Tab-separated table of C-alpha atoms in Angstrom:
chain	number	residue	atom	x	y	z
A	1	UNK	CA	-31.371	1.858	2.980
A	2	UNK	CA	-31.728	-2.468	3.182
A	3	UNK	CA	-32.439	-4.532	5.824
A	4	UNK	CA	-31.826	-8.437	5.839
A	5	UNK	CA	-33.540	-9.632	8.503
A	6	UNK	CA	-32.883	-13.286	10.359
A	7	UNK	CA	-33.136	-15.986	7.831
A	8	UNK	CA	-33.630	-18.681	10.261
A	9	UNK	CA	-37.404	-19.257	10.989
A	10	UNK	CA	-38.949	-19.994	14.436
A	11	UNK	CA	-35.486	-18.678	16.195
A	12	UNK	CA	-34.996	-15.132	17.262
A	13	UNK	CA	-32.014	-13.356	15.833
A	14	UNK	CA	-27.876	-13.520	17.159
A	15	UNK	CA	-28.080	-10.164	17.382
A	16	UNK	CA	-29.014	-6.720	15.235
A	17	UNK	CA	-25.942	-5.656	12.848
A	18	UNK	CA	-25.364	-2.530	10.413
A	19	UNK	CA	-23.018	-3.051	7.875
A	20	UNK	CA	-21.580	0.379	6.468
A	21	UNK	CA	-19.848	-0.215	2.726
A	22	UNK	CA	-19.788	1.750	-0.578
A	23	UNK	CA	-19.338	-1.008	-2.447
A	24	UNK	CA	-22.684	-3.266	-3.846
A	25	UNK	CA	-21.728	-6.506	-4.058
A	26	UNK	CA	-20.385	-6.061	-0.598
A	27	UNK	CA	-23.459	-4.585	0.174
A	28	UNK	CA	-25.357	-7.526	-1.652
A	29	UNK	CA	-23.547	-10.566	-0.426
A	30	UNK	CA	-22.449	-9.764	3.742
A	31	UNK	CA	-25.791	-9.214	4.558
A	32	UNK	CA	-27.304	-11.954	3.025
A	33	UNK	CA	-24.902	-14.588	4.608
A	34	UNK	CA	-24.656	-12.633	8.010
A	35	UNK	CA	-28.678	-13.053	7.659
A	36	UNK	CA	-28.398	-16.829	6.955
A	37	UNK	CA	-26.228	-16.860	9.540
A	38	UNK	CA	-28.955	-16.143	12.603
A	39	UNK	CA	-28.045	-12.138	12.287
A	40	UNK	CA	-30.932	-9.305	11.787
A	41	UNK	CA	-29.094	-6.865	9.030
A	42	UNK	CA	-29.430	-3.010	8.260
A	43	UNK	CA	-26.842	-1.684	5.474
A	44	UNK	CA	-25.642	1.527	4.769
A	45	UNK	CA	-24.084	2.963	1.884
A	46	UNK	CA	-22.263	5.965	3.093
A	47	UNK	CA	-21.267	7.229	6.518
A	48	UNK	CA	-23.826	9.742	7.074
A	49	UNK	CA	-26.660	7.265	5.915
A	50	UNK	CA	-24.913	4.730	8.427
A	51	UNK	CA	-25.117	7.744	11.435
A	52	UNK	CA	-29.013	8.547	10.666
A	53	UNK	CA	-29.723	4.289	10.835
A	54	UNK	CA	-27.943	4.187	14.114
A	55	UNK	CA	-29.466	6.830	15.473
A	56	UNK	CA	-33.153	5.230	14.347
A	57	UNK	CA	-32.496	1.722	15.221
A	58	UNK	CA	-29.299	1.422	17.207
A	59	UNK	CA	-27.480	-1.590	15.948
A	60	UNK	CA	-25.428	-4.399	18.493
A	61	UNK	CA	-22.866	-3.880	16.509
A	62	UNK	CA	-21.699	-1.884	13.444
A	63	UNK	CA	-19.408	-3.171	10.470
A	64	UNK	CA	-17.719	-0.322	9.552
A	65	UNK	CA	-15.872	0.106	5.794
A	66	UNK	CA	-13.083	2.756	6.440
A	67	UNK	CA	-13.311	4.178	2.797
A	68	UNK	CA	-16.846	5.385	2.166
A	69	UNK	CA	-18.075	8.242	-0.620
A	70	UNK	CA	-18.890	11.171	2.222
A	71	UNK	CA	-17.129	10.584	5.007
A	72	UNK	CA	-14.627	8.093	5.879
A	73	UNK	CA	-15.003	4.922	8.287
A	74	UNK	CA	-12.336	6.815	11.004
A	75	UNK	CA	-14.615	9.912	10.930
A	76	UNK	CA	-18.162	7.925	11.180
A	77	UNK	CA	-16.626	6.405	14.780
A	78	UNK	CA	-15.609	9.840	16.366
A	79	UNK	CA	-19.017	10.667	15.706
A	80	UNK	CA	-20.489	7.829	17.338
A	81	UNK	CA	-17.914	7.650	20.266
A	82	UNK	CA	-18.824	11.170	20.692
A	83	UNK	CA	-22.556	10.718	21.393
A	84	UNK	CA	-24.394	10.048	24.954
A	85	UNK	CA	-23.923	6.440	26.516
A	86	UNK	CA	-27.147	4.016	25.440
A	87	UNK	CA	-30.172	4.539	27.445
A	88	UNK	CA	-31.619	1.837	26.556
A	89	UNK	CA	-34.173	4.117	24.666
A	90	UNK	CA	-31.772	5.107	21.546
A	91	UNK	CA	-28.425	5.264	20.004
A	92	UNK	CA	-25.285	5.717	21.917
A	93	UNK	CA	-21.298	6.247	21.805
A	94	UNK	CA	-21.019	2.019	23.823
A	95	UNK	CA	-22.011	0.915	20.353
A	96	UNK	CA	-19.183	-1.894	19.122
A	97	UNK	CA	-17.555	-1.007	15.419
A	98	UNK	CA	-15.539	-3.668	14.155
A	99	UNK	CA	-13.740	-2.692	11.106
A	100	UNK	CA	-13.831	-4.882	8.090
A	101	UNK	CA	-11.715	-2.695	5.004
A	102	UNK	CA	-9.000	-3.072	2.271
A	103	UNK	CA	-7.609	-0.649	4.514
A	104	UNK	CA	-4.110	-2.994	6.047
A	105	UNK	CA	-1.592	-1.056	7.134
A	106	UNK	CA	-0.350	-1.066	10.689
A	107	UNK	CA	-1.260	2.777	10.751
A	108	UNK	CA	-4.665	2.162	9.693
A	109	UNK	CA	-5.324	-0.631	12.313
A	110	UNK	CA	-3.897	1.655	14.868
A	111	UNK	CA	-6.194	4.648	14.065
A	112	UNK	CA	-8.866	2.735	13.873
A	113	UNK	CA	-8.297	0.520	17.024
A	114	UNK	CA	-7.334	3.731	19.146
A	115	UNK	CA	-10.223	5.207	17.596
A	116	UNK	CA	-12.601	3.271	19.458
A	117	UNK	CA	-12.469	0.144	17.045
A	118	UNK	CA	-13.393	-3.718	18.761
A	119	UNK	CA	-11.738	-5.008	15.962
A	120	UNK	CA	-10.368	-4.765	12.505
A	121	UNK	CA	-10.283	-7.050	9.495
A	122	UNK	CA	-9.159	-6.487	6.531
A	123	UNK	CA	-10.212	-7.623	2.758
A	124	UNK	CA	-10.431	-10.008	1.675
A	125	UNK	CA	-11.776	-11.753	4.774
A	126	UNK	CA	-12.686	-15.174	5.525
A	127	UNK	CA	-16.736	-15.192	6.335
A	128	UNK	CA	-16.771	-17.932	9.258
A	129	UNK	CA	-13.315	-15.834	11.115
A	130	UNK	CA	-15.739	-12.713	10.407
A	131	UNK	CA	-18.366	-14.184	12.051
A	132	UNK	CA	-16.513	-15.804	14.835
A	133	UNK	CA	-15.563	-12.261	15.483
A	134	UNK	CA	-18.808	-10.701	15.720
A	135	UNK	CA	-19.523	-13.423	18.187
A	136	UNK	CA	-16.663	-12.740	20.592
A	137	UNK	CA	-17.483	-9.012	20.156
A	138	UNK	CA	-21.004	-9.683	21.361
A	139	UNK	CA	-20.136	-11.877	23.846
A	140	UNK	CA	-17.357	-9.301	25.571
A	141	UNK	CA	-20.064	-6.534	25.155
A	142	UNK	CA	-22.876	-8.403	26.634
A	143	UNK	CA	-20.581	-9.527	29.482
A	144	UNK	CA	-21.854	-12.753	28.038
A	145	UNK	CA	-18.957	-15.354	30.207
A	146	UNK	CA	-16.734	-16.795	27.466
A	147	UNK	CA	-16.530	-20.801	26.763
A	148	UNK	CA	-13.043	-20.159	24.906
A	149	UNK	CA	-10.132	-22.273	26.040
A	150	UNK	CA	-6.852	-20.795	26.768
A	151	UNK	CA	-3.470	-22.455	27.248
A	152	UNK	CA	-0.630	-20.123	27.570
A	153	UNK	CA	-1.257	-17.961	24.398
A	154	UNK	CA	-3.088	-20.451	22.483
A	155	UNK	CA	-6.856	-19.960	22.242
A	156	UNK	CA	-9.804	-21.588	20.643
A	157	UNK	CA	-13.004	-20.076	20.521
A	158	UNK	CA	-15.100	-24.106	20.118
A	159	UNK	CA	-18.498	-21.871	19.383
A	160	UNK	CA	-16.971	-19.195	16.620
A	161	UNK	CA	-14.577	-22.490	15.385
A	162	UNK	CA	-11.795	-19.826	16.179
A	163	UNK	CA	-8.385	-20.328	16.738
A	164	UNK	CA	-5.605	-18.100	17.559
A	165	UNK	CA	-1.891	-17.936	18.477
A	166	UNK	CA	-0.542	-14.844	20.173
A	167	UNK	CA	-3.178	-13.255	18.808
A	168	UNK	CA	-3.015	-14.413	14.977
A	169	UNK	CA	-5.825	-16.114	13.574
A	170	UNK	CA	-4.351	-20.256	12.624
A	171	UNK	CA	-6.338	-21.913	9.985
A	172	UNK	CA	-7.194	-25.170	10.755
A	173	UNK	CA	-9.404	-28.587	8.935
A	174	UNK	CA	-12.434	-29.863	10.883
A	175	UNK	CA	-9.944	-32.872	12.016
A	176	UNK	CA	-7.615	-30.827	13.368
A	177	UNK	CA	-9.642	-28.223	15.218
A	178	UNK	CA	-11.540	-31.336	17.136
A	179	UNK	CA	-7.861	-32.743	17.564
A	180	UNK	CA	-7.383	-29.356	19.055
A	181	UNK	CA	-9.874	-28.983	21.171
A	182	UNK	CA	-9.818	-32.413	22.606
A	183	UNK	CA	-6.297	-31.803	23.790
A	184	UNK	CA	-6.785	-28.047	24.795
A	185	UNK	CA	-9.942	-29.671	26.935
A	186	UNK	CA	-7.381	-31.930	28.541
A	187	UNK	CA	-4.478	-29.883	28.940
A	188	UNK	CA	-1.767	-31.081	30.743
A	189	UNK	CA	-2.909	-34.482	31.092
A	190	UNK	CA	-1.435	-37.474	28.715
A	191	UNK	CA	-3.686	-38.785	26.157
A	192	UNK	CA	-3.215	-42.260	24.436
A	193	UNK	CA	-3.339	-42.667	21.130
A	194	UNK	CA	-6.580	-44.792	21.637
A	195	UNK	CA	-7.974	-42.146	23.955
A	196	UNK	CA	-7.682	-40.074	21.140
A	197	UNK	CA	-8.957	-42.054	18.442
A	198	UNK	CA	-12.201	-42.551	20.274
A	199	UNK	CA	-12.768	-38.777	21.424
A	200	UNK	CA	-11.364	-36.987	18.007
A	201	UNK	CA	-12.425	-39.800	15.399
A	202	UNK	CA	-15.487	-41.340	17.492
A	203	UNK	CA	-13.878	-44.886	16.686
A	204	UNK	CA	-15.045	-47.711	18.866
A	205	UNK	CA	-12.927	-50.009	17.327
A	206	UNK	CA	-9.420	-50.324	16.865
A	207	UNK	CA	-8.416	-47.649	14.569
A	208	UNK	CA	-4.949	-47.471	13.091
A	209	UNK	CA	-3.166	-45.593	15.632
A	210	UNK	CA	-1.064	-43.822	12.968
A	211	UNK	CA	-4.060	-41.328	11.747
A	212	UNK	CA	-3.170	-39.764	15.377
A	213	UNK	CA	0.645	-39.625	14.304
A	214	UNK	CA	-0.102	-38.005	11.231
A	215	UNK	CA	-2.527	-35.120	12.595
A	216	UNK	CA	-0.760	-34.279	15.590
A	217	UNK	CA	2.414	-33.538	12.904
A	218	UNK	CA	-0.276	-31.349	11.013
A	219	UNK	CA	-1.769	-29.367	14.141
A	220	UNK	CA	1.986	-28.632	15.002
A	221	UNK	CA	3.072	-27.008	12.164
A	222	UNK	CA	0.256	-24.605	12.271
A	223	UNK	CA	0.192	-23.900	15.923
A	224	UNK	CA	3.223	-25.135	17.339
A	225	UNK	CA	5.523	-22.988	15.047
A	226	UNK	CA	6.798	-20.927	17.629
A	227	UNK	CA	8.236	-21.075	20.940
A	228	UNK	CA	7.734	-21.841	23.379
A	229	UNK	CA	5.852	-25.599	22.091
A	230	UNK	CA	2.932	-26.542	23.565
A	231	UNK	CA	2.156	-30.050	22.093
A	232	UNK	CA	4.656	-32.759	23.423
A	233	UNK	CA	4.784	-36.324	22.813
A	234	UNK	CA	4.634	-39.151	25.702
A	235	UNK	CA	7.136	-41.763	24.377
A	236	UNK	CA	4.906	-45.260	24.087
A	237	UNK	CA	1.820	-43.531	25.713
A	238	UNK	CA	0.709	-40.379	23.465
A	239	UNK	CA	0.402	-36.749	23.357
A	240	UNK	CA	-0.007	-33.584	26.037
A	241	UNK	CA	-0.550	-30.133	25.458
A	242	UNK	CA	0.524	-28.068	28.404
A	243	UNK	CA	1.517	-24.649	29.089
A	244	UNK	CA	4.567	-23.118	29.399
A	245	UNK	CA	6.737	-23.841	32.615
A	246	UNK	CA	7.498	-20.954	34.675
């Protein structure tokens, strides 16, 4: 048994996690930047190890491998969905598992999300998405109210730096996210290319207008891919993103 507890001095920490994997460097390296993160870490190296640390010092939230030596990742949440609701004095079945395994087919993220699973990721991951999902997780289980933004089936998560489109994570450059969100913040109302420049770029000056050109071309092949299009331009004015019409 390890524990990586909060990194960040004189704050308290995001939350306590158990991560559940077989393998060391996993077990090395995820808690020690989930730690650095803000996060208070317990690891486990096998499923019954990860059941007896639960049960001790029930965990906010548990990331679960699938394959493990003893018993595997599927098995270890029927056993915790099968135990008594939290008390508030111990372990219970409310506890949320996100999955994070090399485990990635369809099946697999169907057992484990019909399981009981919040969510599944698979190897190898991206460690800001990873933690952008622990946050939502949290936040839904907490009842914590959400500060994403949502425009038809578009949404960005501005605390986790998340983005998503119909439900698939989008990849995007610090530009473009704050392009993003500045238009997502304003949606369905025309912003100038100046407007723009001084929200997204912080210029108070006059910029070359053709930076804003040049991103908005970028943000729409990564988000705008599909129908129906959300970003539209406003011949001589500038740019909108609005939902779909009815």
């Amino acid at each position: 048994m390890t524990s990586a507890r909060a990194a960040r001095r004189g704050s308290s920490p995001r939350g306590h996690l158990l991560v559940v994997d077989d393998e060391p460097t996993v077990r090395e390296l995820l808690p020690a930047a989930l730690s650095y993160a803000g996060f208070d870490v317990d690891v486990a190296a096998d499923g019954e190890e990860a059941l007896e640390m639960a049960s001790r010092r029930p965990p906010d939230l548990v990331l679960l491998d699938v394959m493990l030596p003893d018993i595997d990742g599927f098995e270890v949440i029927r056993r915790l969905r099968a135990q008594p609701r939290r008390t508030g004095q111990g372990f219970g079945g409310d506890v949320p598992v996100l999955f994070v395994t090399a485990r990635e087919t369809r099946q697999d993220r169907i057992t484990g999300l019909t399981l009981g699973g919040d969510d599944y990721i698979t190897k190898p991951f991206d460690l800001e998405e990873l933690i952008a999902r622990i946050q939502a997780v949290l936040r839904r289980t907490k009842g914590e109210p959400s500060t994403a933004l949502v425009v038809g089936d578009l949404e960005l998560d501005p605390e986790g730096h998340l983005v998503t489109r119909a439900g698939q994570p989008v990849r995007l450059s610090p530009t473009e996210f704050r392009l993003l969100h500045f238009l997502m913040a304003n949606a369905e109302l025309t912003m100038s290319k100046a407007q723009i420049l001084q929200n997204v770029w912080r210029y108070d000056f006059d910029g070359d207008p053709s930076i804003v050109d040049t991103y908005i071309s970028y943000l729409r092949r990564k988000v705008d891919r599909t129908e129906p299009r959300l970003i539209h331009t406003v011949h001589r004015i500038g740019y909108v993103l609005r939902g779909p019409r009815a």
